[in-house]
C-alpha positions in Angstrom: 72.8 -67.6 -21.5 69.7 -67.0 -19.3 70.4 -63.3 -19.0 70.8 -62.9 -22.7 67.5 -64.7 -23.4 65.7 -62.5 -20.8 67.2 -59.4 -22.4 65.9 -60.4 -25.8 62.6 -61.5 -24.4 61.8 -58.4 -22.4 64.0 -55.4 -23.4 64.8 -55.9 -27.0 61.5 -57.5 -27.9 59.6 -54.7 -26.2 57.5 -57.0 -24.1 54.8 -55.0 -22.3 52.3 -57.8 -21.5 54.2 -60.7 -20.0 52.5 -63.6 -18.1 54.2 -65.4 -15.3 53.8 -68.3 -12.9 56.1 -70.6 -10.9 55.2 -74.3 -10.7 57.2 -76.7 -8.4 59.8 -79.1 -9.7 61.0 -82.0 -7.5 64.9 -82.0 -7.4 67.1 -84.8 -5.9 68.6 -83.6 -2.7 71.7 -85.7 -1.9 72.3 -86.6 1.7 68.7 -86.2 2.8 67.3 -89.3 1.1 64.5 -87.4 -0.6 63.7 -84.6 -3.0 63.5 -80.9 -2.4 61.1 -78.5 -4.2 62.7 -76.3 -6.8 60.8 -73.9 -9.0 60.5 -73.4 -12.7 59.4 -69.8 -13.3 57.5 -69.4 -16.5 57.3 -66.1 -18.5 55.1 -66.1 -21.5 54.6 -63.6 -24.3 51.4 -64.2 -26.2 49.7 -61.2 -27.8 47.8 -63.1 -30.5 44.4 -62.6 -28.8 44.4 -58.9 -29.8 46.0 -59.4 -33.2 49.6 -58.4 -32.4 52.3 -59.4 -34.9 54.7 -60.1 -32.0 55.7 -63.8 -32.1 54.6 -65.8 -29.0 57.4 -67.2 -26.7 57.9 -68.9 -23.4 60.9 -68.6 -21.1 61.6 -70.9 -18.2 63.9 -70.1 -15.3 64.9 -72.6 -12.6 65.5 -71.6 -9.0 66.1 -73.9 -6.0 63.4 -72.0 -4.0 60.5 -69.7 -4.4 62.0 -66.5 -3.0 60.8 -63.2 -4.4 64.3 -62.3 -5.5 63.9 -64.7 -8.4 60.8 -62.7 -9.6 63.1 -59.7 -9.8 65.7 -61.7 -11.7 63.1 -62.9 -14.2 61.0 -59.8 -14.7 63.2 -56.9 -13.6 63.8 -55.9 -17.3 60.2 -55.8 -18.2 57.9 -52.7 -18.3 54.2 -52.4 -18.8 51.7 -54.9 -17.4 52.1 -58.3 -15.7 49.4 -61.0 -15.9 50.0 -63.2 -12.8 48.4 -64.8 -9.7 48.5 -63.3 -6.3 52.0 -64.4 -5.4 53.5 -61.9 -2.9 57.0 -62.2 -4.4 55.7 -60.2 -7.4 54.8 -57.3 -5.1 58.0 -55.4 -5.5 57.5 -55.2 -9.2 54.3 -53.3 -8.7 55.8 -50.6 -6.4 56.8 -47.1 -7.7 60.5 -46.8 -8.4 62.2 -44.1 -6.3 63.7 -42.3 -9.3 60.6 -42.1 -11.4 57.7 -42.6 -9.0 56.2 -45.1 -11.5 55.9 -48.8 -11.1 57.7 -51.0 -13.6 54.7 -53.3 -14.0 51.0 -52.9 -13.4 49.4 -56.0 -12.0 46.7 -57.7 -14.1 45.1 -60.4 -11.8 43.7 -63.6 -13.2 40.0 -64.4 -13.1 40.7 -68.1 -13.5 42.5 -68.0 -10.1 39.7 -65.9 -8.6 37.0 -68.4 -9.7 39.0 -71.5 -8.5 38.2 -71.0 -4.9 34.5 -70.4 -5.6 34.5 -73.5 -7.8 36.0 -75.7 -5.0 33.5 -74.4 -2.5 30.6 -75.1 -4.9 32.0 -78.6 -5.6 32.3 -79.4 -1.9 29.1 -77.8 -0.6 26.8 -77.0 -3.5 26.7 -73.4 -2.2 24.1 -71.4 -4.1 26.2 -68.2 -3.5 29.3 -69.8 -5.1 27.1 -71.1 -8.0 25.7 -67.7 -8.8 29.2 -66.1 -8.6 30.5 -68.7 -11.0 27.7 -68.1 -13.4 28.3 -64.4 -13.3 32.0 -64.9 -14.0 31.1 -67.3 -16.8 29.2 -64.5 -18.5 32.4 -62.4 -18.5 34.4 -65.2 -20.0 31.8 -65.6 -22.7 32.3 -62.0 -23.7 36.0 -62.5 -23.9 35.6 -65.5 -26.2 33.7 -63.3 -28.6 36.4 -60.6 -28.5 39.4 -62.9 -29.2 41.4 -61.8 -32.2 39.7 -58.4 -32.5 41.6 -55.2 -32.4 42.4 -53.6 -29.0 40.1 -50.6 -29.6 37.1 -52.9 -30.4 37.9 -55.1 -27.4 38.1 -52.0 -25.1 34.9 -50.6 -26.3 33.0 -53.9 -25.9 34.4 -54.3 -22.4 33.3 -50.8 -21.3 29.8 -51.4 -22.7 29.3 -55.0 -21.7 31.8 -56.2 -19.1 32.0 -53.2 -16.8 28.2 -53.3 -15.9 28.5 -57.1 -15.2 31.6 -56.5 -13.0 29.8 -53.8 -11.0 26.9 -56.2 -10.4 29.3 -59.0 -9.5 31.1 -56.9 -6.9 27.8 -55.8 -5.4 26.8 -59.4 -5.1 30.1 -60.5 -3.5 30.0 -57.6 -1.0 26.4 -58.4 0.0 27.1 -62.1 0.2 30.2 -61.6 2.4 28.1 -59.6 4.8 25.7 -62.5 5.2 28.0 -65.5 5.7 30.5 -66.6 8.3 33.8 -64.8 7.9 35.8 -67.9 8.8 34.5 -70.3 6.1 36.0 -71.3 2.8 33.4 -69.3 0.9 34.3 -66.1 2.7 38.0 -66.7 1.9 37.2 -67.2 -1.7 35.2 -64.0 -1.9 37.8 -62.0 0.0 40.4 -63.3 -2.5 38.5 -61.7 -5.3 37.5 -58.5 -3.5 41.0 -57.8 -2.2 42.4 -57.9 -5.8 39.5 -56.1 -7.4 41.5 -53.3 -9.0 43.9 -55.8 -10.6 41.1 -58.1 -11.6 39.3 -55.3 -13.4 42.4 -53.8 -15.1 41.7 -55.7 -18.3 38.8 -53.3 -18.8 41.2 -50.4 -19.1 43.2 -51.6 -22.1 42.2 -53.7 -25.0 45.5 -55.4 -25.1 45.1 -57.0 -21.7 43.5 -60.4 -20.9 41.0 -61.4 -18.3 43.1 -64.4 -17.2 46.6 -65.8 -17.1 45.7 -68.9 -18.9 48.5 -68.6 -21.4 51.0 -69.1 -18.6 48.9 -71.9 -17.1 49.0 -73.7 -20.5 52.8 -73.3 -20.5 53.1 -75.3 -17.3 51.1 -78.3 -18.5 54.1 -80.0 -20.1 55.8 -79.8 -16.7 53.1 -81.9 -15.1 53.5 -84.5 -17.9 57.2 -84.4 -17.6 57.2 -85.1 -13.9 55.2 -88.2 -14.5 57.9 -89.4 -16.9 61.1 -88.4 -15.2 59.8 -87.9 -11.6 62.5 -85.4 -10.5 65.5 -83.4 -11.7 68.8 -84.9 -10.6 70.3 -81.7 -9.4 70.0 -77.9 -9.5 72.1 -78.0 -12.7 69.6 -80.5 -14.1 66.8 -78.1 -13.2 68.6 -75.3 -15.2 69.0 -77.6 -18.2 65.4 -78.6 -18.0 64.4 -74.9 -18.1 66.5 -74.3 -21.2 65.0 -77.3 -23.0 61.4 -76.3 -22.0 62.1 -72.8 -23.3 63.2 -74.0 -26.7 60.5 -76.7 -27.1 57.5 -74.7 -25.9 58.4 -71.6 -27.9 58.8 -73.8 -31.0 55.3 -75.3 -30.4 53.8 -71.8 -29.8 55.1 -70.8 -33.2 53.6 -73.8 -34.9 56.8 -75.8 -35.4 57.5 -79.4 -34.9 60.1 -79.2 -32.0 61.9 -82.3 -33.1 62.4 -81.1 -36.6 63.3 -77.6 -35.4 66.0 -78.9 -33.0 67.4 -81.4 -35.4 67.9 -78.7 -38.1 69.3 -76.0 -35.7 71.7 -78.4 -34.0 73.0 -79.5 -37.3 73.6 -75.9 -38.5 74.5 -73.9 -35.4 78.2 -74.7 -35.3 78.7 -73.0 -38.7 76.2 -70.3 -38.3 77.5 -66.7 -37.9 77.2 -65.6 -34.3 76.0 -62.1 -35.3 73.1 -63.7 -37.1 72.0 -66.1 -34.4 68.5 -64.4 -34.4 67.8 -66.2 -37.7 67.6 -69.4 -35.7 65.0 -68.2 -33.3 61.7 -70.2 -33.7 59.8 -67.2 -35.2 62.6 -66.5 -37.8 63.7 -70.1 -38.5 63.5 -71.5 -42.0 64.1 -75.2 -42.4 67.2 -76.3 -44.3 68.5 -72.8 -45.4 72.3 -72.8 -45.5 73.5 -70.4 -42.7 75.8 -68.3 -45.0 73.5 -68.3 -48.1 71.0 -65.5 -48.5 67.5 -66.4 -49.6 67.4 -66.7 -53.4 64.7 -64.9 -55.2 62.8 -67.0 -57.8 63.7 -66.3 -61.4 60.6 -64.9 -63.0 61.6 -66.4 -66.3 61.4 -70.0 -65.0 58.6 -71.9 -63.4 58.8 -72.0 -59.6 59.5 -75.5 -58.2 58.2 -76.9 -54.9 59.0 -74.4 -52.1 60.1 -75.2 -48.6 57.7 -74.6 -45.8 58.4 -71.5 -43.7 57.2 -70.4 -40.3 
């Protein structure tokens, strides 16, 4: 089932702007008297910030470790751009393919991750350099808030006119600051993190459909943190896979404005009799509550008053 979901998510749905992350999931490890660390890889499609009609969705994949091969399994079918952090396991996806000479995915780095190290330094040391860098980054995020929901062309034009000059000034400030401080300190590491990913961090200024951060994927992992407080750990690798399937359904339903409990209750009550070749009708963005699976939608009779209608999503 996981492969079919990935095919629908990436290949059939034409996903070109996925977002990915991979939070840990404690898993019971029999015989060792403790838990091991599995991973729930999260792939998010959310193109609403630039007005796309593509429905949002989240897909979770469990793995017993964090090896890069799982990144290939999760994202190998996607083409376009990938919003992600600096995880080295994604590196192979950014390399040119031998047959075409073109990379399957272009990296779009996350400014939320880039600012995190600077924020931690400022919190710990009140560094004026870190403070100024954070203020400059905040100005960039302020522009992005203004552009949310606008068409890609308008977003791109505004970024070229307003964001690019700020980015050039920020890079100059970081370069100059790095030359003045100890190269072994935490501030230098935070600055190098940003400078070493500068091309990927500024890629959002080349296409109005891209985002400045990977916050959509970060939001998709918040339920995992809450879940770990409730269930503490998965009972096995099979339990991790089942958790991934449940998170996929519930979070995608929520992203499409559905009540997950109502959605699951309705779908589970109908799916046994639902035609297999029409299973797409039960996806969260196509679902209509209470419609009989074999009955087409009935058009209202113009000669009679319309009664109360069912909510649709």
